[in-house]
């Protein structure tokens, strides 16, 4: 008998084909049933392949006694009650590395797009407003010499910093664990969080979401930021109070914002829809063909490792606590 896998959403066809060949694959999307019902109907499920929009809580994790691994097709895994899974002896894996470049590229795209008002300019063209070149038309912010404050100098934070350097941007960062080797090698300046918020022209958090960072960006934070600063968020919507961000954009306290994630995803605060100084994209940080195929391959690799009795390669770091 083939091992049973539940895939909550359709992903790369190549990956679905491999899974179908080797396993008893049940796909939730399009089946007319939800994940919970599907699990209840298949209590011998050994694997759940989940996506960041799937809430994998205790109720879900407890249904199958045979569950061995929850393989999340994302680098972030705050959608999973991973502590409960870990303590129940279930592996939780994610898909790091392969999406680092794609996410850092998108971060730069948002920085460039906001600073040079690209989307606003495009709308201007399409609405027929362009009547001739103008010395004061759609002026933006020049990036050279600005300071980019990165919160969380992990892989994506670092990849973003290295791209930004090529534009003459100075890099400051805050992280729970200071990285002196990177500071020296790339001339990054470490700042305490408060200092970073006050001194950055562009702020981009690259941290995982947890309760500790819920609404890290709120009225207070936006007020402390420099006038005309740019706020970028490609991490998780929950780290910002979206309504407070709308205030800071409406009042022009901020020059602009670039958002890939939203507090109540997929819903967006309607005030943002009316503003020209925000660029919004629908959580596409990792959305390149290369990254998404890489993510699918990691998911499959980790599942295969578990079925051959190995510890999967991309266990989330919280598993280390258990092992040590
Ligand atoms: C995307 O947000 C991810 O965590 O992979
Ligand atoms: C996380 O990426 C950190 O460096 O704190």
Short mmCIF file of C-alpha atoms and ligand atoms in Angstrom, two decimals:
data_model
loop_
_atom_site.label_atom_id
_atom_site.label_comp_id
_atom_site.label_asym_id
_atom_site.label_seq_id
_atom_site.Cartn_x
_atom_site.Cartn_y
_atom_site.Cartn_z
CA UNK A 1 0.00 0.00 0.00
CA UNK A 2 1.19 3.46 -0.88
CA UNK A 3 1.76 6.06 1.81
CA UNK A 4 -1.01 8.61 2.03
CA UNK A 5 -0.29 12.27 1.47
CA UNK A 6 -2.68 15.19 1.65
CA UNK A 7 -1.80 18.16 -0.54
CA UNK A 8 -3.95 21.14 0.38
CA UNK A 9 -3.45 23.12 -2.84
CA UNK A 10 -2.40 22.39 -6.36
CA UNK A 11 1.21 23.37 -6.91
CA UNK A 12 3.84 22.72 -9.60
CA UNK A 13 2.59 20.07 -12.02
CA UNK A 14 5.98 18.32 -12.12
CA UNK A 15 5.77 17.91 -8.35
CA UNK A 16 2.16 16.72 -8.37
CA UNK A 17 3.09 14.10 -10.99
CA UNK A 18 5.98 12.77 -8.90
CA UNK A 19 3.80 12.60 -5.80
CA UNK A 20 0.99 10.85 -7.69
CA UNK A 21 3.36 8.23 -8.98
CA UNK A 22 4.93 7.35 -5.64
CA UNK A 23 2.17 8.00 -3.15
CA UNK A 24 -1.55 7.89 -2.56
CA UNK A 25 -2.07 11.60 -3.15
CA UNK A 26 -5.22 13.36 -2.05
CA UNK A 27 -5.66 16.95 -3.19
CA UNK A 28 -7.95 19.14 -1.10
CA UNK A 29 -8.25 22.08 -3.49
CA UNK A 30 -11.11 21.57 -5.89
CA UNK A 31 -12.44 18.53 -4.01
CA UNK A 32 -15.32 20.48 -2.48
CA UNK A 33 -14.16 19.44 1.00
CA UNK A 34 -12.00 21.26 3.50
CA UNK A 35 -8.77 19.97 5.00
CA UNK A 36 -10.39 18.90 8.25
CA UNK A 37 -13.03 16.78 6.56
CA UNK A 38 -10.45 15.31 4.19
CA UNK A 39 -8.27 14.31 7.13
CA UNK A 40 -11.20 12.81 9.00
CA UNK A 41 -12.04 10.74 5.95
CA UNK A 42 -8.39 9.66 5.71
CA UNK A 43 -7.20 9.02 9.26
CA UNK A 44 -4.19 7.07 7.96
CA UNK A 45 -2.65 10.21 6.40
CA UNK A 46 1.10 10.36 6.98
CA UNK A 47 1.97 13.66 5.35
CA UNK A 48 0.34 17.05 5.02
CA UNK A 49 1.76 19.40 2.42
CA UNK A 50 0.60 22.83 3.54
CA UNK A 51 0.77 26.40 2.31
CA UNK A 52 1.07 29.64 4.24
CA UNK A 53 -2.63 30.30 3.89
CA UNK A 54 -3.51 26.97 5.60
CA UNK A 55 -3.99 27.18 9.31
CA UNK A 56 -2.57 23.95 10.70
CA UNK A 57 -3.66 24.03 14.33
CA UNK A 58 -4.01 21.37 17.02
CA UNK A 59 -7.44 20.31 15.80
CA UNK A 60 -5.96 19.47 12.42
CA UNK A 61 -2.73 17.94 13.72
CA UNK A 62 -4.56 15.60 16.10
CA UNK A 63 -6.84 14.00 13.53
CA UNK A 64 -4.41 11.46 12.07
CA UNK A 65 -2.52 9.19 14.46
CA UNK A 66 -0.17 8.37 11.62
CA UNK A 67 0.93 11.89 10.79
CA UNK A 68 4.73 11.98 10.40
CA UNK A 69 5.51 15.24 8.69
CA UNK A 70 3.93 18.59 7.89
CA UNK A 71 5.85 19.95 4.94
CA UNK A 72 5.16 23.64 4.54
CA UNK A 73 5.64 25.10 1.08
CA UNK A 74 7.03 28.41 2.42
CA UNK A 75 9.96 29.63 4.42
CA UNK A 76 7.67 31.09 7.10
CA UNK A 77 5.69 28.60 9.17
CA UNK A 78 3.67 30.72 11.58
CA UNK A 79 0.56 29.16 10.01
CA UNK A 80 1.41 25.91 11.83
CA UNK A 81 1.19 25.17 15.55
CA UNK A 82 4.73 23.86 15.20
CA UNK A 83 5.37 23.51 18.92
CA UNK A 84 2.37 21.22 19.28
CA UNK A 85 3.42 19.28 16.18
CA UNK A 86 7.00 18.94 17.38
CA UNK A 87 5.89 17.83 20.85
CA UNK A 88 3.60 15.27 19.21
CA UNK A 89 6.60 13.79 17.40
CA UNK A 90 5.70 15.21 14.00
CA UNK A 91 8.35 16.78 11.81
CA UNK A 92 7.74 20.26 10.47
CA UNK A 93 9.77 21.38 7.47
CA UNK A 94 9.97 24.57 5.42
CA UNK A 95 11.59 25.66 2.15
CA UNK A 96 14.49 28.02 2.85
CA UNK A 97 17.30 29.15 0.51
CA UNK A 98 15.62 28.52 -2.85
CA UNK A 99 13.37 31.56 -2.38
CA UNK A 100 15.98 33.91 -0.94
CA UNK A 101 16.94 35.56 -4.24
CA UNK A 102 13.36 35.87 -5.45
CA UNK A 103 12.23 37.52 -2.23
CA UNK A 104 15.19 39.89 -2.12
CA UNK A 105 14.55 40.81 -5.76
CA UNK A 106 10.94 41.65 -4.95
CA UNK A 107 12.06 43.74 -1.99
CA UNK A 108 14.30 45.77 -4.32
CA UNK A 109 11.48 46.02 -6.85
CA UNK A 110 9.25 47.55 -4.16
CA UNK A 111 12.00 49.90 -2.97
CA UNK A 112 12.59 51.08 -6.53
CA UNK A 113 8.91 51.15 -7.38
CA UNK A 114 7.99 53.27 -4.36
CA UNK A 115 10.97 55.61 -4.52
CA UNK A 116 10.45 56.33 -8.25
CA UNK A 117 6.63 56.19 -8.13
CA UNK A 118 6.52 53.61 -10.88
CA UNK A 119 2.95 52.39 -10.42
CA UNK A 120 1.62 55.90 -9.99
CA UNK A 121 3.47 56.91 -13.18
CA UNK A 122 2.04 53.96 -15.05
CA UNK A 123 -1.48 54.94 -13.98
CA UNK A 124 -0.74 58.50 -15.07
CA UNK A 125 0.19 57.28 -18.54
CA UNK A 126 -2.78 55.01 -18.91
CA UNK A 127 -5.25 57.66 -17.86
CA UNK A 128 -3.97 59.94 -20.63
CA UNK A 129 -2.60 62.59 -18.28
CA UNK A 130 0.82 62.77 -19.92
CA UNK A 131 0.72 66.00 -21.94
CA UNK A 132 4.44 66.74 -22.04
CA UNK A 133 7.72 66.48 -20.17
CA UNK A 134 7.79 68.38 -16.88
CA UNK A 135 10.68 69.47 -14.65
CA UNK A 136 8.57 68.75 -11.61
CA UNK A 137 6.64 65.79 -12.87
CA UNK A 138 6.46 62.77 -10.54
CA UNK A 139 9.65 63.42 -8.63
CA UNK A 140 10.83 60.64 -6.39
CA UNK A 141 13.57 59.85 -3.93
CA UNK A 142 17.12 59.12 -5.04
CA UNK A 143 18.44 55.98 -3.40
CA UNK A 144 22.17 56.70 -3.29
CA UNK A 145 23.23 57.82 0.17
CA UNK A 146 20.01 56.74 1.89
CA UNK A 147 20.10 54.33 4.79
CA UNK A 148 18.22 51.06 4.53
CA UNK A 149 17.37 49.65 7.94
CA UNK A 150 17.01 45.90 7.81
CA UNK A 151 15.35 44.14 10.70
CA UNK A 152 16.50 40.51 10.91
CA UNK A 153 19.69 39.90 9.01
CA UNK A 154 18.88 36.33 8.01
CA UNK A 155 19.33 35.02 4.48
CA UNK A 156 16.67 37.22 2.88
CA UNK A 157 17.73 40.27 4.88
CA UNK A 158 21.32 39.77 3.80
CA UNK A 159 20.45 39.17 0.14
CA UNK A 160 18.40 42.39 0.18
CA UNK A 161 21.23 44.33 1.81
CA UNK A 162 23.71 43.17 -0.82
CA UNK A 163 21.40 44.21 -3.65
CA UNK A 164 20.74 47.59 -2.04
CA UNK A 165 24.47 48.27 -1.68
CA UNK A 166 24.78 48.24 -5.46
CA UNK A 167 22.51 51.31 -5.49
CA UNK A 168 24.78 53.20 -3.11
CA UNK A 169 22.46 52.64 -0.16
CA UNK A 170 24.02 52.45 3.31
CA UNK A 171 22.99 49.42 5.29
CA UNK A 172 22.04 49.42 8.94
CA UNK A 173 20.53 46.42 10.64
CA UNK A 174 19.01 45.17 13.83
CA UNK A 175 18.96 41.50 14.72
CA UNK A 176 18.50 39.40 17.84
CA UNK A 177 21.90 37.98 17.14
CA UNK A 178 24.52 40.42 16.03
CA UNK A 179 26.69 39.41 13.08
CA UNK A 180 30.12 41.06 13.47
CA UNK A 181 31.63 39.15 10.55
CA UNK A 182 29.02 40.56 8.16
CA UNK A 183 29.37 44.03 9.65
CA UNK A 184 33.07 43.98 8.94
CA UNK A 185 32.91 42.30 5.57
CA UNK A 186 30.17 44.50 4.09
CA UNK A 187 30.36 47.62 6.20
CA UNK A 188 26.92 47.12 7.75
CA UNK A 189 26.12 49.21 10.79
CA UNK A 190 24.43 47.55 13.75
CA UNK A 191 21.78 49.61 15.52
CA UNK A 192 19.38 48.91 18.34
CA UNK A 193 15.83 48.64 17.05
CA UNK A 194 14.70 52.05 18.30
CA UNK A 195 17.76 53.73 16.79
CA UNK A 196 17.26 51.90 13.50
CA UNK A 197 13.65 53.02 13.28
CA UNK A 198 14.61 56.64 13.93
CA UNK A 199 17.54 56.75 11.53
CA UNK A 200 16.52 54.75 8.46
CA UNK A 201 15.24 56.27 5.24
CA UNK A 202 13.90 52.89 4.17
CA UNK A 203 12.85 50.17 6.60
CA UNK A 204 12.43 46.56 5.61
CA UNK A 205 11.75 43.85 8.17
CA UNK A 206 12.84 40.32 7.26
CA UNK A 207 11.82 38.47 10.39
CA UNK A 208 9.53 35.54 11.03
CA UNK A 209 6.13 36.36 12.50
CA UNK A 210 5.39 35.50 16.11
CA UNK A 211 3.28 37.07 18.85
CA UNK A 212 6.39 38.94 19.98
CA UNK A 213 6.47 41.01 16.82
CA UNK A 214 2.73 41.46 16.39
CA UNK A 215 2.13 45.12 15.43
CA UNK A 216 5.82 45.92 15.79
CA UNK A 217 4.95 48.68 13.32
CA UNK A 218 2.16 50.73 14.83
CA UNK A 219 1.25 54.40 15.28
CA UNK A 220 4.20 54.90 17.61
CA UNK A 221 6.71 53.26 15.32
CA UNK A 222 5.57 55.16 12.25
CA UNK A 223 5.74 58.43 14.21
CA UNK A 224 9.34 57.71 15.22
CA UNK A 225 10.39 57.06 11.63
CA UNK A 226 12.06 59.81 9.64
CA UNK A 227 9.79 62.12 7.69
CA UNK A 228 9.56 60.93 4.10
CA UNK A 229 10.78 57.43 4.96
CA UNK A 230 9.75 54.38 2.97
CA UNK A 231 8.29 51.29 4.62
CA UNK A 232 8.57 47.91 2.94
CA UNK A 233 6.95 44.68 4.12
CA UNK A 234 7.58 41.36 2.41
CA UNK A 235 7.58 39.31 5.63
CA UNK A 236 4.18 38.94 7.32
CA UNK A 237 1.25 41.32 7.56
CA UNK A 238 0.80 40.77 11.30
CA UNK A 239 3.94 42.72 12.13
CA UNK A 240 2.18 45.94 11.12
CA UNK A 241 -1.01 47.68 12.09
CA UNK A 242 -2.35 48.27 8.61
CA UNK A 243 -4.74 51.00 9.68
CA UNK A 244 -1.90 52.90 11.39
CA UNK A 245 0.15 52.49 8.23
CA UNK A 246 -2.72 53.98 6.23
CA UNK A 247 -2.69 56.98 8.61
CA UNK A 248 1.05 57.47 8.10
CA UNK A 249 0.63 57.29 4.32
CA UNK A 250 -2.45 59.55 4.19
CA UNK A 251 -0.75 62.21 6.28
CA UNK A 252 2.38 61.94 4.07
CA UNK A 253 4.46 61.30 7.16
CA UNK A 254 5.89 58.50 5.06
CA UNK A 255 6.96 58.98 1.46
CA UNK A 256 5.47 55.63 0.61
CA UNK A 257 5.16 51.94 1.31
CA UNK A 258 5.65 48.73 -0.63
CA UNK A 259 3.64 45.77 0.59
CA UNK A 260 3.69 42.12 -0.38
CA UNK A 261 1.83 40.99 2.74
CA UNK A 262 -1.25 42.23 4.58
CA UNK A 263 -2.53 42.13 8.11
CA UNK A 264 -5.78 40.39 7.20
CA UNK A 265 -4.62 38.67 4.04
CA UNK A 266 -6.12 38.38 1.48
CA UNK A 267 -8.19 41.38 2.60
CA UNK A 268 -6.66 44.84 2.35
CA UNK A 269 -7.55 47.96 4.29
CA UNK A 270 -9.66 49.87 1.79
CA UNK A 271 -7.94 53.17 2.61
CA UNK A 272 -4.76 51.77 1.08
CA UNK A 273 -6.58 51.15 -2.20
CA UNK A 274 -7.18 54.87 -2.51
CA UNK A 275 -3.58 55.96 -1.97
CA UNK A 276 -1.01 56.65 -4.67
CA UNK A 277 1.97 56.33 -2.35
CA UNK A 278 1.62 52.61 -1.70
CA UNK A 279 2.45 49.75 -4.02
CA UNK A 280 0.69 46.50 -3.19
CA UNK A 281 1.37 43.06 -4.64
CA UNK A 282 -0.41 39.82 -3.70
CA UNK A 283 2.18 37.92 -1.61
CA UNK A 284 4.43 37.10 -4.57
CA UNK A 285 7.79 37.26 -2.78
CA UNK A 286 8.79 33.77 -3.85
CA UNK A 287 6.78 33.78 -7.07
CA UNK A 288 9.42 32.99 -9.68
CA UNK A 289 9.37 29.77 -11.69
CA UNK A 290 12.80 28.91 -10.28
CA UNK A 291 11.94 29.52 -6.64
CA UNK A 292 8.58 27.78 -6.74
CA UNK A 293 9.98 24.69 -8.44
CA UNK A 294 12.81 24.69 -5.91
CA UNK A 295 10.28 24.86 -3.08
CA UNK A 296 8.29 21.96 -4.52
CA UNK A 297 11.47 19.91 -4.86
CA UNK A 298 12.39 20.57 -1.24
CA UNK A 299 8.93 19.47 -0.11
CA UNK A 300 9.31 16.19 -2.03
CA UNK A 301 12.88 15.61 -0.84
CA UNK A 302 11.91 16.00 2.81
CA UNK A 303 8.95 13.65 2.47
CA UNK A 304 11.12 11.02 0.79
CA UNK A 305 13.69 11.36 3.56
CA UNK A 306 11.05 10.70 6.20
CA UNK A 307 9.79 7.60 4.37
CA UNK A 308 13.31 6.26 4.19
CA UNK A 309 13.67 6.61 7.94
CA UNK A 310 15.81 9.74 7.91
CA UNK A 311 15.42 13.03 9.70
CA UNK A 312 14.27 15.48 7.01
CA UNK A 313 16.85 17.99 5.92
CA UNK A 314 14.76 21.14 6.24
CA UNK A 315 13.43 20.74 9.75
CA UNK A 316 12.44 24.08 11.23
CA UNK A 317 14.97 25.33 13.81
CA UNK A 318 12.55 24.77 16.70
CA UNK A 319 13.20 21.04 16.31
CA UNK A 320 16.76 21.59 17.51
CA UNK A 321 15.49 22.29 20.98
CA UNK A 322 14.07 18.80 20.98
CA UNK A 323 17.23 17.16 19.71
CA UNK A 324 19.65 18.91 22.06
C1 LIG B 1 6.36 33.35 1.99
O1 LIG B 1 5.83 34.28 2.56
C2 LIG B 1 7.07 32.32 2.65
O2 LIG B 1 7.12 32.31 3.89
O3 LIG B 1 7.61 31.44 1.96
C1 LIG B 2 16.50 36.65 11.86
O1 LIG B 2 16.60 36.52 10.68
C2 LIG B 2 17.46 37.38 12.68
O2 LIG B 2 18.60 37.54 12.24
O3 LIG B 2 17.06 37.81 13.78
#
